[in-house]
XYZ file of C-alpha atoms in Angstrom:
523
model
C 98.009 89.820 129.365
C 99.651 88.266 126.592
C 100.772 90.735 123.746
C 97.577 91.112 121.700
C 99.029 90.429 118.415
C 95.692 90.645 116.181
C 95.788 94.317 117.489
C 99.111 95.076 116.815
C 98.911 93.721 113.527
C 96.176 95.773 112.313
C 97.812 98.929 114.327
C 101.117 99.150 112.847
C 99.824 100.059 108.991
C 97.478 102.352 110.594
C 100.296 104.192 112.334
C 102.650 103.758 109.845
C 99.884 105.532 107.481
C 99.471 108.635 109.826
C 103.472 108.657 110.121
C 103.929 108.523 106.243
C 101.422 111.132 105.368
C 103.160 113.317 108.017
C 106.427 113.287 106.010
C 107.340 116.829 104.321
C 106.410 116.748 100.653
C 110.140 117.664 100.233
C 110.791 114.082 101.579
C 109.012 112.261 99.415
C 112.108 109.609 99.142
C 111.737 108.927 102.826
C 108.142 108.515 102.729
C 108.546 105.650 100.310
C 111.126 104.075 102.403
C 108.999 104.480 105.709
C 105.804 103.105 104.241
C 108.035 100.119 102.706
C 109.758 99.318 106.310
C 106.132 99.589 107.733
C 104.772 97.145 105.602
C 107.720 94.797 106.029
C 107.335 94.991 109.792
C 103.536 94.031 109.330
C 104.509 91.119 107.560
C 106.933 90.067 110.280
C 103.601 90.528 112.456
C 101.740 88.406 110.107
C 103.916 85.405 110.039
C 103.906 85.241 114.143
C 100.341 84.942 113.378
C 100.804 82.263 111.065
C 103.472 80.400 113.706
C 101.375 80.921 116.888
C 98.240 79.651 115.163
C 97.507 75.809 116.002
C 95.566 74.171 113.057
C 93.963 72.156 115.505
C 93.345 73.974 118.197
C 90.289 76.045 118.720
C 88.068 77.667 116.165
C 89.324 81.204 117.012
C 92.579 81.923 118.892
C 94.659 84.919 119.593
C 91.460 86.394 120.727
C 91.033 89.580 122.325
C 87.943 90.909 123.900
C 87.229 94.350 125.279
C 83.939 96.284 125.929
C 83.564 99.159 123.595
C 79.693 100.466 123.194
C 78.292 98.514 126.332
C 74.819 99.805 126.260
C 73.960 98.631 122.459
C 76.641 95.022 122.839
C 79.239 96.352 120.696
C 82.507 94.859 121.693
C 85.964 95.045 120.197
C 86.683 91.178 119.692
C 88.634 89.824 117.520
C 90.055 86.216 116.923
C 91.154 84.280 113.499
C 90.626 81.013 111.967
C 92.448 79.386 109.579
C 90.831 80.903 106.799
C 91.788 84.511 108.252
C 94.968 83.366 109.404
C 95.353 82.378 105.402
C 94.087 86.048 104.224
C 95.860 88.063 106.590
C 99.000 86.438 105.390
C 98.021 86.937 101.846
C 97.447 91.218 102.513
C 100.407 91.199 104.654
C 102.936 89.660 101.946
C 101.555 91.585 98.997
C 101.655 95.097 100.100
C 105.283 95.241 100.256
C 105.485 94.133 96.408
C 102.467 96.783 95.956
C 104.589 99.668 97.541
C 107.640 98.584 95.908
C 105.933 98.115 92.174
C 104.238 101.499 92.672
C 107.830 103.257 93.790
C 107.118 106.150 91.325
C 103.664 105.937 90.454
C 102.944 108.878 92.714
C 106.319 110.779 91.878
C 105.603 114.936 90.750
C 104.367 115.062 87.252
C 106.229 117.679 84.934
C 106.814 121.208 86.010
C 103.417 123.252 85.377
C 101.078 120.592 85.082
C 97.910 121.140 87.299
C 98.115 116.963 88.280
C 99.958 117.446 91.418
C 99.972 114.361 93.711
C 101.534 114.117 97.433
C 103.451 110.904 96.908
C 103.768 110.440 100.678
C 99.675 110.613 100.621
C 99.619 107.553 98.212
C 101.488 105.529 100.240
C 100.120 106.388 103.374
C 96.477 105.497 101.795
C 97.979 102.320 100.548
C 98.829 101.275 104.296
C 95.267 102.585 105.566
C 93.687 100.140 103.382
C 96.121 97.360 104.905
C 95.261 98.018 108.265
C 91.338 98.235 107.596
C 91.580 94.868 105.466
C 93.452 93.011 108.219
C 91.177 94.102 111.172
C 88.409 93.101 108.821
C 89.466 89.465 109.070
C 90.355 89.299 112.104
C 87.107 91.197 113.722
C 84.542 88.755 115.464
C 82.011 91.372 116.584
C 79.791 91.894 113.462
C 79.276 95.557 114.500
C 83.376 96.084 114.340
C 83.753 94.125 110.887
C 80.949 96.603 109.485
C 82.761 99.493 110.206
C 86.285 98.836 108.964
C 84.213 96.956 106.121
C 82.998 100.601 104.978
C 85.838 102.238 105.915
C 88.036 101.226 103.916
C 86.090 102.686 100.566
C 87.247 106.095 101.737
C 91.192 105.647 100.962
C 90.477 103.337 97.753
C 88.070 106.127 96.589
C 91.401 108.327 96.855
C 93.587 105.991 95.660
C 91.577 105.498 92.358
C 90.486 108.979 91.552
C 93.200 111.030 92.628
C 96.241 108.639 91.994
C 95.252 107.034 88.549
C 96.540 105.475 85.407
C 98.732 108.357 83.762
C 98.450 106.131 80.353
C 95.699 107.207 78.751
C 95.246 107.262 74.865
C 92.546 110.424 74.873
C 94.709 112.701 76.868
C 95.091 114.089 80.365
C 91.418 115.995 80.683
C 89.770 112.932 79.487
C 91.970 110.677 81.695
C 90.763 112.951 84.853
C 87.188 112.522 83.955
C 87.517 108.631 83.531
C 89.165 108.485 86.503
C 86.735 110.291 88.509
C 83.942 108.562 87.065
C 85.341 104.989 88.038
C 85.967 106.683 91.619
C 82.855 107.633 92.051
C 81.128 104.186 90.667
C 82.949 102.407 93.256
C 82.110 104.382 95.975
C 78.318 104.164 94.715
C 78.144 100.724 94.448
C 79.714 99.876 97.685
C 77.880 102.458 99.721
C 74.681 101.107 98.608
C 75.584 97.263 99.643
C 76.965 98.609 102.771
C 73.991 100.504 103.376
C 71.601 97.459 102.839
C 73.917 95.797 105.264
C 73.774 98.093 107.998
C 69.944 97.463 108.164
C 71.076 93.578 108.132
C 73.411 94.453 110.913
C 70.537 96.684 112.826
C 67.968 93.669 112.343
C 70.421 91.055 113.597
C 71.059 93.061 116.696
C 67.183 93.347 117.282
C 66.879 89.593 117.099
C 69.985 88.471 118.668
C 70.561 90.982 121.225
C 74.065 91.540 120.558
C 76.351 91.560 117.578
C 78.870 88.770 118.665
C 79.400 86.274 115.855
C 80.380 83.442 118.160
C 77.767 84.058 120.665
C 75.150 84.292 118.127
C 76.370 81.259 116.494
C 76.597 79.449 119.860
C 73.301 80.447 120.755
C 71.919 79.138 117.623
C 73.451 75.560 117.549
C 72.405 75.153 121.129
C 68.463 76.365 120.524
C 68.310 79.189 122.614
C 68.415 81.849 119.737
C 65.326 80.831 117.766
C 65.216 82.936 114.043
C 62.131 82.728 112.182
C 62.624 81.735 108.851
C 61.735 84.722 106.916
C 63.660 87.066 109.340
C 66.767 84.778 108.607
C 66.398 85.054 105.070
C 66.131 88.935 104.859
C 69.275 89.052 107.251
C 71.058 86.744 104.993
C 70.159 88.524 101.572
C 71.356 92.065 103.243
C 74.597 90.588 104.363
C 74.701 88.753 101.130
C 73.972 91.527 99.041
C 77.022 93.657 100.196
C 79.254 91.001 100.179
C 78.530 90.291 96.580
C 79.124 93.757 95.478
C 82.321 93.796 97.143
C 83.143 90.253 95.349
C 81.987 91.146 92.903
C 79.392 88.852 91.658
C 77.415 89.135 88.478
C 75.185 91.195 87.934
C 76.734 93.659 90.553
C 80.404 93.725 89.205
C 80.271 96.494 86.895
C 82.659 98.988 89.166
C 85.517 96.400 88.708
C 86.340 97.156 85.359
C 86.656 100.756 85.361
C 88.148 101.076 88.746
C 91.054 98.933 87.526
C 91.539 100.487 84.388
C 91.641 103.635 85.648
C 93.872 102.732 88.507
C 97.471 102.308 88.725
C 98.844 98.628 88.352
C 99.607 98.522 92.266
C 96.318 99.894 93.102
C 94.094 97.694 90.687
C 96.198 94.740 92.493
C 94.909 96.061 96.075
C 91.399 96.186 94.847
C 91.455 92.665 93.086
C 93.976 90.761 95.134
C 93.255 91.978 98.502
C 90.211 94.627 99.276
C 87.803 92.285 97.080
C 88.670 89.344 99.301
C 87.230 91.053 102.158
C 83.231 90.105 100.446
C 84.382 86.219 99.832
C 85.802 85.775 103.182
C 82.554 87.351 104.734
C 80.507 84.949 103.105
C 82.430 81.914 104.642
C 82.465 83.786 108.189
C 79.156 85.553 108.269
C 76.359 84.279 106.016
C 77.245 80.487 106.676
C 77.919 80.932 110.084
C 75.078 83.121 111.204
C 72.341 82.178 108.811
C 72.961 78.290 108.048
C 69.412 77.814 107.162
C 69.230 80.626 105.019
C 72.561 79.916 103.267
C 71.388 76.554 102.068
C 68.003 78.245 100.960
C 69.634 80.595 98.683
C 72.399 78.010 97.439
C 70.714 77.297 94.236
C 70.189 80.566 92.522
C 73.863 81.727 94.323
C 75.238 78.690 92.321
C 73.438 80.308 89.047
C 74.769 83.655 89.666
C 78.376 82.540 90.200
C 77.896 80.123 87.119
C 77.084 83.377 84.784
C 79.928 85.277 86.536
C 82.326 82.764 85.197
C 81.469 82.627 81.811
C 80.203 86.044 81.649
C 83.707 87.178 82.884
C 85.955 84.815 80.600
C 83.908 85.690 77.366
C 83.920 89.681 78.168
C 87.729 89.044 78.789
C 88.179 87.390 75.314
C 86.974 90.334 73.426
C 88.632 93.300 75.588
C 91.325 95.342 73.856
C 92.579 97.210 76.979
C 95.155 95.061 79.131
C 93.546 96.167 82.385
C 90.136 95.782 81.522
C 90.631 92.044 80.451
C 92.448 91.101 83.749
C 89.574 92.743 85.624
C 86.781 90.486 83.490
C 88.962 87.597 83.962
C 88.965 88.069 87.713
C 85.233 88.305 87.779
C 85.209 84.808 86.181
C 87.852 83.983 88.629
C 85.367 85.559 91.796
C 82.843 83.330 90.211
C 84.890 79.967 91.011
C 85.496 81.131 94.593
C 81.831 81.727 95.349
C 80.850 78.730 93.228
C 83.185 76.398 95.685
C 81.467 78.356 98.926
C 78.133 77.798 98.109
C 78.851 74.277 96.883
C 78.657 72.930 100.506
C 81.394 70.478 99.980
C 84.823 70.003 102.406
C 86.487 70.153 98.751
C 84.707 73.461 97.587
C 84.922 75.283 100.293
C 88.635 74.276 100.715
C 89.227 74.839 97.125
C 87.475 78.774 97.491
C 89.752 79.456 100.431
C 92.817 78.590 98.544
C 91.603 80.144 95.604
C 91.355 83.501 97.415
C 95.292 83.071 98.155
C 96.406 81.898 94.873
C 94.164 84.256 92.926
C 95.568 86.972 94.956
C 99.359 86.147 94.119
C 98.941 85.452 90.489
C 96.519 88.452 89.485
C 99.280 90.329 91.756
C 102.236 88.681 89.419
C 100.440 89.431 85.891
C 98.932 92.887 86.379
C 102.255 94.431 88.234
C 103.959 92.771 85.058
C 101.538 94.390 82.959
C 101.936 97.580 84.693
C 105.950 97.596 84.249
C 104.994 96.923 80.111
C 102.471 99.812 80.401
C 104.924 102.297 81.616
C 107.171 101.666 79.321
C 105.060 102.006 76.368
C 102.513 104.549 77.786
C 99.611 102.674 76.676
C 97.105 100.181 77.833
C 95.848 98.818 74.575
C 96.625 95.474 73.387
C 97.594 96.496 69.591
C 99.932 98.756 70.885
C 102.287 96.142 71.450
C 104.047 93.030 69.726
C 107.418 91.435 69.748
C 108.285 92.358 73.204
C 109.702 88.887 73.840
C 112.240 89.989 71.549
C 113.339 93.210 73.218
C 112.640 92.331 76.715
C 112.408 88.391 77.272
C 112.601 88.642 81.000
C 109.287 90.897 81.069
C 107.944 88.593 78.542
C 108.620 85.385 80.787
C 107.223 86.871 83.654
C 104.270 87.910 82.352
C 103.773 84.335 80.459
C 104.147 82.606 83.757
C 101.458 85.283 85.587
C 99.258 84.258 82.881
C 99.389 80.612 82.630
C 98.463 80.797 86.615
C 95.826 82.872 85.313
C 94.420 80.283 83.479
C 95.794 77.575 86.041
C 98.033 75.309 84.572
C 98.608 72.307 86.206
C 102.027 72.957 88.560
C 101.233 76.497 89.251
C 99.040 77.417 92.762
C 95.670 78.371 90.860
C 95.255 74.743 89.385
C 95.182 73.147 92.687
C 92.120 75.820 93.649
C 90.509 75.355 90.578
C 90.182 71.531 90.571
C 88.847 71.523 94.159
C 86.408 73.809 93.234
C 85.347 71.760 90.404
C 85.166 68.419 92.194
C 83.360 69.924 95.398
C 80.863 71.395 92.906
C 80.248 68.066 90.667
C 79.734 66.036 93.828
C 76.885 67.717 94.837
C 75.690 69.720 91.818
C 77.364 67.773 88.479
C 75.624 69.907 85.684
C 76.680 73.203 87.420
C 80.069 71.459 87.921
C 80.194 70.476 83.815
C 79.182 73.927 82.754
C 81.745 75.504 84.610
C 84.696 73.988 83.297
C 83.984 75.982 79.885
C 85.678 78.453 82.163
C 88.904 76.915 81.945
C 88.678 76.917 78.075
C 87.826 80.438 77.632
C 90.664 81.355 80.596
C 93.042 79.563 78.073
C 91.845 81.478 74.780
C 91.882 84.841 76.423
C 95.438 84.460 78.648
C 96.843 82.871 75.369
C 95.345 85.365 72.943
C 96.912 88.284 74.853
C 100.414 86.808 75.041
C 100.439 86.386 71.641
C 99.411 89.605 70.383
C 101.707 91.498 72.878
C 104.656 89.781 72.991
C 105.150 87.255 69.801
C 105.436 88.394 66.309
C 107.383 91.410 64.425
C 108.695 94.087 66.802
C 106.911 96.970 66.487
C 108.923 100.279 66.588
C 107.643 101.861 69.491
C 108.650 98.865 71.553
C 112.039 98.412 69.637
C 113.804 100.062 72.670
C 111.699 99.098 75.337
C 114.191 98.058 78.374
C 113.734 94.745 80.076
C 112.890 94.178 83.911
C 115.106 96.580 86.321
C 116.614 95.190 89.608
C 113.397 96.672 91.995
C 111.016 95.371 89.199
C 112.701 91.915 89.397
C 112.428 92.019 93.377
C 108.523 92.577 93.175
C 108.086 89.750 90.287
C 110.580 86.993 91.267
C 108.933 86.088 94.889
C 105.695 86.197 93.251
C 106.666 83.835 90.720
C 108.078 81.329 93.188
C 105.231 81.445 95.322
C 103.340 80.061 92.360
C 105.523 77.216 91.623
C 106.102 76.098 95.482
C 102.262 76.567 96.064
C 101.313 74.851 92.948
C 103.821 71.891 93.751
C 103.091 71.771 97.397
C 100.219 73.121 98.859
C 100.249 71.406 102.094
C 101.210 73.773 104.330
C 98.075 76.093 103.277
C 96.049 73.198 103.111
C 97.025 72.109 106.896
C 95.847 75.775 108.256
C 92.466 75.608 105.995
C 90.807 72.569 106.563
C 89.723 72.304 109.867
C 88.302 75.629 109.465
C 86.438 74.253 106.635
C 85.489 71.452 108.602
C 83.826 73.806 111.250
C 82.070 75.851 108.543
C 80.468 72.450 106.825
C 79.442 71.819 110.871
C 78.050 75.163 110.775
C 75.553 74.770 108.037
C 75.050 70.659 109.073
C 76.411 69.694 105.490
C 78.160 66.676 105.150
C 80.269 65.500 101.697
C 78.204 63.317 99.443
C 79.370 59.815 99.697
C 80.702 58.682 96.349
C 78.788 56.029 94.349
C 81.775 53.566 94.056
C 82.852 52.708 97.457
C 86.944 52.120 98.003
C 88.238 49.257 97.935
C 88.889 47.495 101.125
């Protein structure tokens, strides 16, 4: 039997989480290094997945299948297509930077404080989330996917509620209350979505008789499984609702700003750059493949919701006073673009949406982690508390600017390619939606440049006059992310080569072809 590479990629961080949690409290530095080494080893396995994956080969590769709960047709079934490979690589890449960026975020507070946080627990929870996210990208059994789709809520709840941001203008008691509120809101929203999805998963089993994504899709394609129209639509809505909460899509988005505001910067990155991608990924893998007719039926309504997310998120980002909430609302706008690209039902739109998932993860990580370094120096999340930072910390200001420019999709940086493809793909089939969505780009430029102007330029405020520039550890975190933004912005071909064949197969699932251009190319 060949080496179970997909299982190893998910199991290694899970075992690392257990080992990290078992480190004695007095050896917290050892716990940090153990977590970092495990994350780097997981990255090496993810690279092996990328290397072994053949974009021109079978749809699902490196497959593993074992009987699990035979009486109910549940199998331990894994497999990856190009979309899953790209997101596994993104997850494994970001976790070491998240751990490094949060190196001191869970250190014990001052002596006598009632807020004591076990350092090893913080890093163990991060590794646990990584394991669950990776296996969610790998699972081709619907029930197996559902288990880890829901299970990742538990470590995320403790990361938000137990290891929240220390910067709070109203003191420790208010901070604790806000953290608890954000964690409970995150949990409740996602639990409701998950319970509705559970009903849909059970319904799918009643109709299909098993949970295998590949078997159900094949049966639907060859006509041996005929799903009634209303049944398919209800099942689609059950799945889509859970994924829309996770994504998050307006109006199911309200948990995200609270969760990101009250989390440490590394955990905020974990939420929006890693965990939330499971929602948009699942729309491509499960909604479109299992329920193609219902997906086409729901497309107009979903596109309208995505468009509202784009404009609404960007408008609210413009008016934010809190740096983290601004990035959170910007992410809601970006997720609107991703979902719009998925349901535009064009190859350009879906390729752009997949690239957007990867590039948004990198750009948001760069911006939010630098913002976290900034906040840790000043002790405040409020934009008004900064000014003139570029004069005292030019490297910090420069990397913050690059992260911001990537967020507004400046040409030459990675998100531009994604956003361009999404807009082109949407305009080809829904020109009005595509035209209105372009206003999100204008608003992105506004909130990003205003944020930079108010924090980094102007007179140096006394509170930031002695602010140190980025340290070596922080440069190690930021520099590779900035380099990736530039490389993928100039040369995205390695990523598109992996993604495009999977997109073509998804288009085939929904029996859609790209609209023919109105003007034929010259021969």
